[in-house]
Amino acid sequence: MNATHLKLPGIIDVHTHLFQGEADLDEAELALSLRLADDAGVTRQIQLGNLRLGTPTFARPDPEGIRKVNNHTLKAVARCPDRFIGFCYLNAANPTAASLEEIDRCCAVGPLRGLKFEFSLKATEPLYDPIVDRAEALGLPILHHAWINMEGGHEHESTPAEVAHLARRFPKVTFIMAHLGGARERGVCDIADCPNVLVDTSGSYPEAGHVEYAVRRLGAHRVVFGSDWPCRDYRTQLGRILGSQISPEQKAQILYHNAARVLKLEGTRS
Amino acid sequence: MNDLTDVSAWCGHWPFRALRPRDPAALKAYLQSQGVRRAWVSALESVLYPDPMDGNLPLVDAVAGDPYFAAIPIVDPSLALWRQDVEECIKRGAAQAIRLTPNYHEYALTDACADACVRFAGEREILVYVQLRMMDERTHHPLMKVAGVSVADLIALAARYPQVSFVVGAIYARDLARLRESPNLSVDLSLVESPLGLRQAVEALGPEKLLFGSQTPLIYYEANLQKMSTMPCDVPPQHLKGIRHGNADRLLSR
């Protein structure tokens, strides 16, 4: 099965990375990403960067590490402006002035169109507030990692409940909570009363039932397709949506229209 | 293209999520609609019931005489009556394979009971299917976290019984290369996921040891079907044919 029967303008994958390359893009990885995305029908992808350039574990990169990640993302966006929509990686535990400066460099002046937080600081921490204030002023969506990890997870990793806490503090900002497969039913319930939070479908293996559950509890308008490539595979993760027991219209919302709305792409459905 | 043999389908009720299909008739109708021409099936209840035979027998009896299914009873060799149970399943038509779920039945593949069971399977020329896990350990129920089966122990067990054919269920992509020197191990691909996952699996183990598996109904069937849509430049069609059904059909003839 593919998505052609849904008659979409394309497929938007809101959660992708490039994990090779340092000062320069890794040409082989870039080519592979584009080839496999083409094969899967993915036409646009949010590029969240090579987080390894910040720290090997992704945790707590300093301002210099953050700039390395974002420089890499800026290069990817410059190389493939019609394909990649870059998000600016931040660590809210860094000095606030450095984060605000990076937002200005990458988003206000540069072409990046959203913010990305991984697991450097719990989303409940007030250090987020001036950064999200700036995101609100610039109209930037925020993609925030979340997991409920039964093996313990990462230090400073936010749960869905903690992302919901942040989202309630900033009801005018649109958040994409990453990893439905990590949030699962409890995480979906945690964000249910936050209409400004969508969930991306990435996270773990494609356990059956998650997509239907998210659609039932949140509405299809709050679910977006994410693969987490290259940690995961475009096609396999796409199978979650294509194989779910929801309507073709709901699949179309998840695969394209919701992300297009958040990203304010041309021709977006209101 | 109705040419798939699914080596990891399940029937029954899984207590952690409301999943469908559950009964053999519904499972068959679903899998046939998805291009599966034959399915190896075990009972989900047998993973958790104190005596797996309480899940095995209803399934074995329900699919007896239907060549669409190969019923694979789950055996707990730590139970005193396991030999009798295997004999009973063979008598009722499930004669080709047994499945072990060591981490749910609280024994290790280094335990004497595992050796006894595999030795018995070898004598009866029965395939041994070792299920490493049911699901990503990170997503288990908070009150029931079950570690995966040791891949090192599995490799050692397979080496002790080179005449026995094993299938490894629900292995992760990162562990595939560890099986390279184990000629009697084939793998279910249901939890093998990475970019170019199928190509990397072929490179790691060769095409003859790879088996299409869906983990239906635990995993979205479509997700595993998508893996079979790999491009010819990555996995040649003749290799893909073996993965789709040929390799599995060689292991378990009808």
PDB file of N, CA and C in Angstrom, chain A residues 55-124:
ATOM      1  N   THR A  55      26.579  17.029  21.660  1.00  0.00           N
ATOM      2  CA  THR A  55      27.288  16.094  22.545  1.00  0.00           C
ATOM      3  C   THR A  55      26.979  14.702  22.025  1.00  0.00           C
ATOM      4  N   PRO A  56      27.873  13.742  22.252  1.00  0.00           N
ATOM      5  CA  PRO A  56      27.634  12.387  21.740  1.00  0.00           C
ATOM      6  C   PRO A  56      26.340  11.769  22.249  1.00  0.00           C
ATOM      7  N   THR A  57      25.935  12.148  23.464  1.00  0.00           N
ATOM      8  CA  THR A  57      24.719  11.575  24.042  1.00  0.00           C
ATOM      9  C   THR A  57      23.490  12.443  23.783  1.00  0.00           C
ATOM     10  N   PHE A  58      23.656  13.526  23.089  1.00  0.00           N
ATOM     11  CA  PHE A  58      22.606  14.528  22.812  1.00  0.00           C
ATOM     12  C   PHE A  58      22.291  15.411  24.026  1.00  0.00           C
ATOM     13  N   ALA A  59      22.796  15.072  25.205  1.00  0.00           N
ATOM     14  CA  ALA A  59      22.373  15.758  26.422  1.00  0.00           C
ATOM     15  C   ALA A  59      23.247  16.981  26.679  1.00  0.00           C
ATOM     16  N   ARG A  60      22.620  18.067  27.036  1.00  0.00           N
ATOM     17  CA  ARG A  60      23.277  19.268  27.548  1.00  0.00           C
ATOM     18  C   ARG A  60      24.414  19.815  26.688  1.00  0.00           C
ATOM     19  N   PRO A  61      24.212  20.018  25.418  1.00  0.00           N
ATOM     20  CA  PRO A  61      25.258  20.679  24.622  1.00  0.00           C
ATOM     21  C   PRO A  61      25.429  22.121  25.077  1.00  0.00           C
ATOM     22  N   ASP A  62      26.664  22.599  25.052  1.00  0.00           N
ATOM     23  CA  ASP A  62      26.901  24.002  25.417  1.00  0.00           C
ATOM     24  C   ASP A  62      26.582  24.897  24.204  1.00  0.00           C
ATOM     25  N   PRO A  63      26.640  26.212  24.363  1.00  0.00           N
ATOM     26  CA  PRO A  63      26.268  27.095  23.231  1.00  0.00           C
ATOM     27  C   PRO A  63      27.086  26.829  21.970  1.00  0.00           C
ATOM     28  N   GLU A  64      28.355  26.468  22.135  1.00  0.00           N
ATOM     29  CA  GLU A  64      29.172  26.174  20.964  1.00  0.00           C
ATOM     30  C   GLU A  64      28.673  24.907  20.264  1.00  0.00           C
ATOM     31  N   GLY A  65      28.346  23.892  21.060  1.00  0.00           N
ATOM     32  CA  GLY A  65      27.799  22.660  20.493  1.00  0.00           C
ATOM     33  C   GLY A  65      26.476  22.914  19.773  1.00  0.00           C
ATOM     34  N   ILE A  66      25.655  23.745  20.375  1.00  0.00           N
ATOM     35  CA  ILE A  66      24.372  24.116  19.741  1.00  0.00           C
ATOM     36  C   ILE A  66      24.619  24.778  18.390  1.00  0.00           C
ATOM     37  N   ARG A  67      25.591  25.674  18.340  1.00  0.00           N
ATOM     38  CA  ARG A  67      25.867  26.358  17.063  1.00  0.00           C
ATOM     39  C   ARG A  67      26.352  25.364  16.003  1.00  0.00           C
ATOM     40  N   LYS A  68      27.139  24.391  16.422  1.00  0.00           N
ATOM     41  CA  LYS A  68      27.602  23.379  15.453  1.00  0.00           C
ATOM     42  C   LYS A  68      26.423  22.621  14.851  1.00  0.00           C
ATOM     43  N   VAL A  69      25.511  22.224  15.723  1.00  0.00           N
ATOM     44  CA  VAL A  69      24.329  21.488  15.224  1.00  0.00           C
ATOM     45  C   VAL A  69      23.555  22.358  14.244  1.00  0.00           C
ATOM     46  N   ASN A  70      23.316  23.593  14.640  1.00  0.00           N
ATOM     47  CA  ASN A  70      22.477  24.458  13.796  1.00  0.00           C
ATOM     48  C   ASN A  70      23.196  24.877  12.513  1.00  0.00           C
ATOM     49  N   ASN A  71      24.497  25.013  12.576  1.00  0.00           N
ATOM     50  CA  ASN A  71      25.234  25.300  11.328  1.00  0.00           C
ATOM     51  C   ASN A  71      25.062  24.155  10.329  1.00  0.00           C
ATOM     52  N   HIS A  72      25.094  22.955  10.857  1.00  0.00           N
ATOM     53  CA  HIS A  72      24.893  21.774  10.011  1.00  0.00           C
ATOM     54  C   HIS A  72      23.483  21.790   9.410  1.00  0.00           C
ATOM     55  N   THR A  73      22.510  22.111  10.244  1.00  0.00           N
ATOM     56  CA  THR A  73      21.122  22.176   9.755  1.00  0.00           C
ATOM     57  C   THR A  73      20.978  23.276   8.706  1.00  0.00           C
ATOM     58  N   LEU A  74      21.605  24.401   8.957  1.00  0.00           N
ATOM     59  CA  LEU A  74      21.528  25.509   7.987  1.00  0.00           C
ATOM     60  C   LEU A  74      22.098  25.089   6.636  1.00  0.00           C
ATOM     61  N   LYS A  75      23.169  24.293   6.682  1.00  0.00           N
ATOM     62  CA  LYS A  75      23.743  23.815   5.415  1.00  0.00           C
ATOM     63  C   LYS A  75      22.787  22.866   4.709  1.00  0.00           C
ATOM     64  N   ALA A  76      22.141  22.012   5.473  1.00  0.00           N
ATOM     65  CA  ALA A  76      21.190  21.062   4.862  1.00  0.00           C
ATOM     66  C   ALA A  76      20.029  21.814   4.209  1.00  0.00           C
ATOM     67  N   VAL A  77      19.544  22.826   4.895  1.00  0.00           N
ATOM     68  CA  VAL A  77      18.420  23.609   4.350  1.00  0.00           C
ATOM     69  C   VAL A  77      18.869  24.388   3.106  1.00  0.00           C
ATOM     70  N   ALA A  78      20.082  24.922   3.163  1.00  0.00           N
ATOM     71  CA  ALA A  78      20.577  25.664   1.992  1.00  0.00           C
ATOM     72  C   ALA A  78      20.750  24.728   0.798  1.00  0.00           C
ATOM     73  N   ARG A  79      21.142  23.481   1.060  1.00  0.00           N
ATOM     74  CA  ARG A  79      21.342  22.518  -0.021  1.00  0.00           C
ATOM     75  C   ARG A  79      20.010  22.072  -0.631  1.00  0.00           C
ATOM     76  N   CYS A  80      19.035  21.873   0.220  1.00  0.00           N
ATOM     77  CA  CYS A  80      17.742  21.320  -0.246  1.00  0.00           C
ATOM     78  C   CYS A  80      16.593  22.182   0.282  1.00  0.00           C
ATOM     79  N   PRO A  81      16.494  23.436  -0.192  1.00  0.00           N
ATOM     80  CA  PRO A  81      15.484  24.329   0.385  1.00  0.00           C
ATOM     81  C   PRO A  81      14.051  23.903   0.096  1.00  0.00           C
ATOM     82  N   ASP A  82      13.854  23.146  -0.963  1.00  0.00           N
ATOM     83  CA  ASP A  82      12.497  22.694  -1.265  1.00  0.00           C
ATOM     84  C   ASP A  82      12.128  21.414  -0.533  1.00  0.00           C
ATOM     85  N   ARG A  83      13.117  20.827   0.112  1.00  0.00           N
ATOM     86  CA  ARG A  83      12.871  19.559   0.809  1.00  0.00           C
ATOM     87  C   ARG A  83      12.895  19.745   2.323  1.00  0.00           C
ATOM     88  N   PHE A  84      13.953  20.369   2.835  1.00  0.00           N
ATOM     89  CA  PHE A  84      14.143  20.445   4.285  1.00  0.00           C
ATOM     90  C   PHE A  84      13.567  21.737   4.858  1.00  0.00           C
ATOM     91  N   ILE A  85      12.857  21.577   5.964  1.00  0.00           N
ATOM     92  CA  ILE A  85      12.414  22.710   6.779  1.00  0.00           C
ATOM     93  C   ILE A  85      13.182  22.582   8.091  1.00  0.00           C
ATOM     94  N   GLY A  86      14.111  23.489   8.312  1.00  0.00           N
ATOM     95  CA  GLY A  86      15.016  23.325   9.445  1.00  0.00           C
ATOM     96  C   GLY A  86      14.443  23.871  10.741  1.00  0.00           C
ATOM     97  N   PHE A  87      14.723  23.168  11.825  1.00  0.00           N
ATOM     98  CA  PHE A  87      14.385  23.656  13.158  1.00  0.00           C
ATOM     99  C   PHE A  87      15.689  23.929  13.908  1.00  0.00           C
ATOM    100  N   CYS A  88      15.624  24.928  14.751  1.00  0.00           N
ATOM    101  CA  CYS A  88      16.790  25.384  15.522  1.00  0.00           C
ATOM    102  C   CYS A  88      16.875  24.605  16.832  1.00  0.00           C
ATOM    103  N   TYR A  89      17.983  23.917  17.013  1.00  0.00           N
ATOM    104  CA  TYR A  89      18.186  23.086  18.206  1.00  0.00           C
ATOM    105  C   TYR A  89      18.640  23.969  19.370  1.00  0.00           C
ATOM    106  N   LEU A  90      18.040  23.750  20.541  1.00  0.00           N
ATOM    107  CA  LEU A  90      18.401  24.540  21.717  1.00  0.00           C
ATOM    108  C   LEU A  90      18.498  23.670  22.959  1.00  0.00           C
ATOM    109  N   ASN A  91      19.280  24.132  23.892  1.00  0.00           N
ATOM    110  CA  ASN A  91      19.346  23.556  25.232  1.00  0.00           C
ATOM    111  C   ASN A  91      18.932  24.666  26.186  1.00  0.00           C
ATOM    112  N   ALA A  92      17.761  24.520  26.772  1.00  0.00           N
ATOM    113  CA  ALA A  92      17.236  25.597  27.618  1.00  0.00           C
ATOM    114  C   ALA A  92      18.035  25.784  28.897  1.00  0.00           C
ATOM    115  N   ALA A  93      18.919  24.825  29.222  1.00  0.00           N
ATOM    116  CA  ALA A  93      19.755  24.958  30.415  1.00  0.00           C
ATOM    117  C   ALA A  93      20.951  25.881  30.165  1.00  0.00           C
ATOM    118  N   ASN A  94      21.233  26.187  28.908  1.00  0.00           N
ATOM    119  CA  ASN A  94      22.305  27.136  28.607  1.00  0.00           C
ATOM    120  C   ASN A  94      21.889  28.551  29.029  1.00  0.00           C
ATOM    121  N   PRO A  95      22.854  29.477  29.138  1.00  0.00           N
ATOM    122  CA  PRO A  95      22.470  30.862  29.448  1.00  0.00           C
ATOM    123  C   PRO A  95      21.407  31.355  28.472  1.00  0.00           C
ATOM    124  N   THR A  96      20.382  31.964  29.003  1.00  0.00           N
ATOM    125  CA  THR A  96      19.236  32.375  28.180  1.00  0.00           C
ATOM    126  C   THR A  96      19.672  33.298  27.046  1.00  0.00           C
ATOM    127  N   ALA A  97      20.622  34.171  27.335  1.00  0.00           N
ATOM    128  CA  ALA A  97      21.054  35.123  26.297  1.00  0.00           C
ATOM    129  C   ALA A  97      21.608  34.377  25.086  1.00  0.00           C
ATOM    130  N   ALA A  98      22.321  33.276  25.344  1.00  0.00           N
ATOM    131  CA  ALA A  98      22.881  32.505  24.227  1.00  0.00           C
ATOM    132  C   ALA A  98      21.771  31.874  23.401  1.00  0.00           C
ATOM    133  N   SER A  99      20.742  31.368  24.069  1.00  0.00           N
ATOM    134  CA  SER A  99      19.628  30.747  23.339  1.00  0.00           C
ATOM    135  C   SER A  99      18.884  31.784  22.503  1.00  0.00           C
ATOM    136  N   LEU A 100      18.661  32.953  23.092  1.00  0.00           N
ATOM    137  CA  LEU A 100      17.931  33.997  22.353  1.00  0.00           C
ATOM    138  C   LEU A 100      18.752  34.476  21.150  1.00  0.00           C
ATOM    139  N   GLU A 101      20.039  34.564  21.344  1.00  0.00           N
ATOM    140  CA  GLU A 101      20.926  34.962  20.247  1.00  0.00           C
ATOM    141  C   GLU A 101      20.883  33.928  19.115  1.00  0.00           C
ATOM    142  N   GLU A 102      20.833  32.641  19.522  1.00  0.00           N
ATOM    143  CA  GLU A 102      20.793  31.579  18.516  1.00  0.00           C
ATOM    144  C   GLU A 102      19.458  31.590  17.750  1.00  0.00           C
ATOM    145  N   ILE A 103      18.385  31.878  18.449  1.00  0.00           N
ATOM    146  CA  ILE A 103      17.079  31.982  17.770  1.00  0.00           C
ATOM    147  C   ILE A 103      17.128  33.114  16.749  1.00  0.00           C
ATOM    148  N   ASP A 104      17.696  34.232  17.165  1.00  0.00           N
ATOM    149  CA  ASP A 104      17.780  35.375  16.233  1.00  0.00           C
ATOM    150  C   ASP A 104      18.635  35.012  15.022  1.00  0.00           C
ATOM    151  N   ARG A 105      19.779  34.374  15.290  1.00  0.00           N
ATOM    152  CA  ARG A 105      20.690  34.015  14.194  1.00  0.00           C
ATOM    153  C   ARG A 105      20.033  33.043  13.219  1.00  0.00           C
ATOM    154  N   CYS A 106      19.375  32.043  13.756  1.00  0.00           N
ATOM    155  CA  CYS A 106      18.881  30.948  12.898  1.00  0.00           C
ATOM    156  C   CYS A 106      17.471  31.185  12.348  1.00  0.00           C
ATOM    157  N   CYS A 107      16.630  31.846  13.144  1.00  0.00           N
ATOM    158  CA  CYS A 107      15.214  31.938  12.767  1.00  0.00           C
ATOM    159  C   CYS A 107      14.797  33.360  12.365  1.00  0.00           C
ATOM    160  N   ALA A 108      15.211  34.352  13.134  1.00  0.00           N
ATOM    161  CA  ALA A 108      14.792  35.721  12.808  1.00  0.00           C
ATOM    162  C   ALA A 108      15.540  36.216  11.572  1.00  0.00           C
ATOM    163  N   VAL A 109      16.846  35.961  11.557  1.00  0.00           N
ATOM    164  CA  VAL A 109      17.665  36.335  10.393  1.00  0.00           C
ATOM    165  C   VAL A 109      17.764  35.163   9.424  1.00  0.00           C
ATOM    166  N   GLY A 110      18.019  33.988   9.955  1.00  0.00           N
ATOM    167  CA  GLY A 110      18.200  32.791   9.127  1.00  0.00           C
ATOM    168  C   GLY A 110      16.877  32.138   8.742  1.00  0.00           C
ATOM    169  N   PRO A 111      16.957  31.022   8.024  1.00  0.00           N
ATOM    170  CA  PRO A 111      15.760  30.405   7.436  1.00  0.00           C
ATOM    171  C   PRO A 111      15.087  29.326   8.275  1.00  0.00           C
ATOM    172  N   LEU A 112      15.610  29.049   9.475  1.00  0.00           N
ATOM    173  CA  LEU A 112      14.995  27.969  10.258  1.00  0.00           C
ATOM    174  C   LEU A 112      13.631  28.411  10.778  1.00  0.00           C
ATOM    175  N   ARG A 113      12.722  27.443  10.903  1.00  0.00           N
ATOM    176  CA  ARG A 113      11.314  27.802  11.070  1.00  0.00           C
ATOM    177  C   ARG A 113      10.660  27.238  12.308  1.00  0.00           C
ATOM    178  N   GLY A 114      11.466  26.780  13.237  1.00  0.00           N
ATOM    179  CA  GLY A 114      10.908  26.259  14.485  1.00  0.00           C
ATOM    180  C   GLY A 114      12.033  25.961  15.448  1.00  0.00           C
ATOM    181  N   LEU A 115      11.673  25.549  16.667  1.00  0.00           N
ATOM    182  CA  LEU A 115      12.665  25.202  17.680  1.00  0.00           C
ATOM    183  C   LEU A 115      12.556  23.727  18.018  1.00  0.00           C
ATOM    184  N   LYS A 116      13.699  23.137  18.412  1.00  0.00           N
ATOM    185  CA  LYS A 116      13.722  21.735  18.818  1.00  0.00           C
ATOM    186  C   LYS A 116      14.411  21.614  20.167  1.00  0.00           C
ATOM    187  N   PHE A 117      13.722  20.945  21.095  1.00  0.00           N
ATOM    188  CA  PHE A 117      14.325  20.623  22.387  1.00  0.00           C
ATOM    189  C   PHE A 117      14.408  19.114  22.540  1.00  0.00           C
ATOM    190  N   GLU A 118      15.543  18.628  23.014  1.00  0.00           N
ATOM    191  CA  GLU A 118      15.729  17.195  23.209  1.00  0.00           C
ATOM    192  C   GLU A 118      15.592  16.897  24.707  1.00  0.00           C
ATOM    193  N   PHE A 119      16.620  16.363  25.353  1.00  0.00           N
ATOM    194  CA  PHE A 119      16.473  16.055  26.779  1.00  0.00           C
ATOM    195  C   PHE A 119      17.603  16.669  27.594  1.00  0.00           C
ATOM    196  N   SER A 120      17.676  17.983  27.522  1.00  0.00           N
ATOM    197  CA  SER A 120      18.686  18.701  28.305  1.00  0.00           C
ATOM    198  C   SER A 120      18.106  19.314  29.566  1.00  0.00           C
ATOM    199  N   LEU A 121      16.801  19.488  29.605  1.00  0.00           N
ATOM    200  CA  LEU A 121      16.175  20.137  30.760  1.00  0.00           C
ATOM    201  C   LEU A 121      14.697  19.759  30.775  1.00  0.00           C
ATOM    202  N   LYS A 122      14.199  19.467  31.952  1.00  0.00           N
ATOM    203  CA  LYS A 122      12.768  19.166  32.080  1.00  0.00           C
ATOM    204  C   LYS A 122      11.939  20.364  31.615  1.00  0.00           C
ATOM    205  N   ALA A 123      10.898  20.068  30.889  1.00  0.00           N
ATOM    206  CA  ALA A 123      10.086  21.145  30.305  1.00  0.00           C
ATOM    207  C   ALA A 123       9.327  21.965  31.342  1.00  0.00           C
ATOM    208  N   THR A 124       9.330  21.498  32.557  1.00  0.00           N
ATOM    209  CA  THR A 124       8.672  22.252  33.628  1.00  0.00           C
ATOM    210  C   THR A 124       9.527  23.413  34.130  1.00  0.00           C
TER     211      THR A 124
END
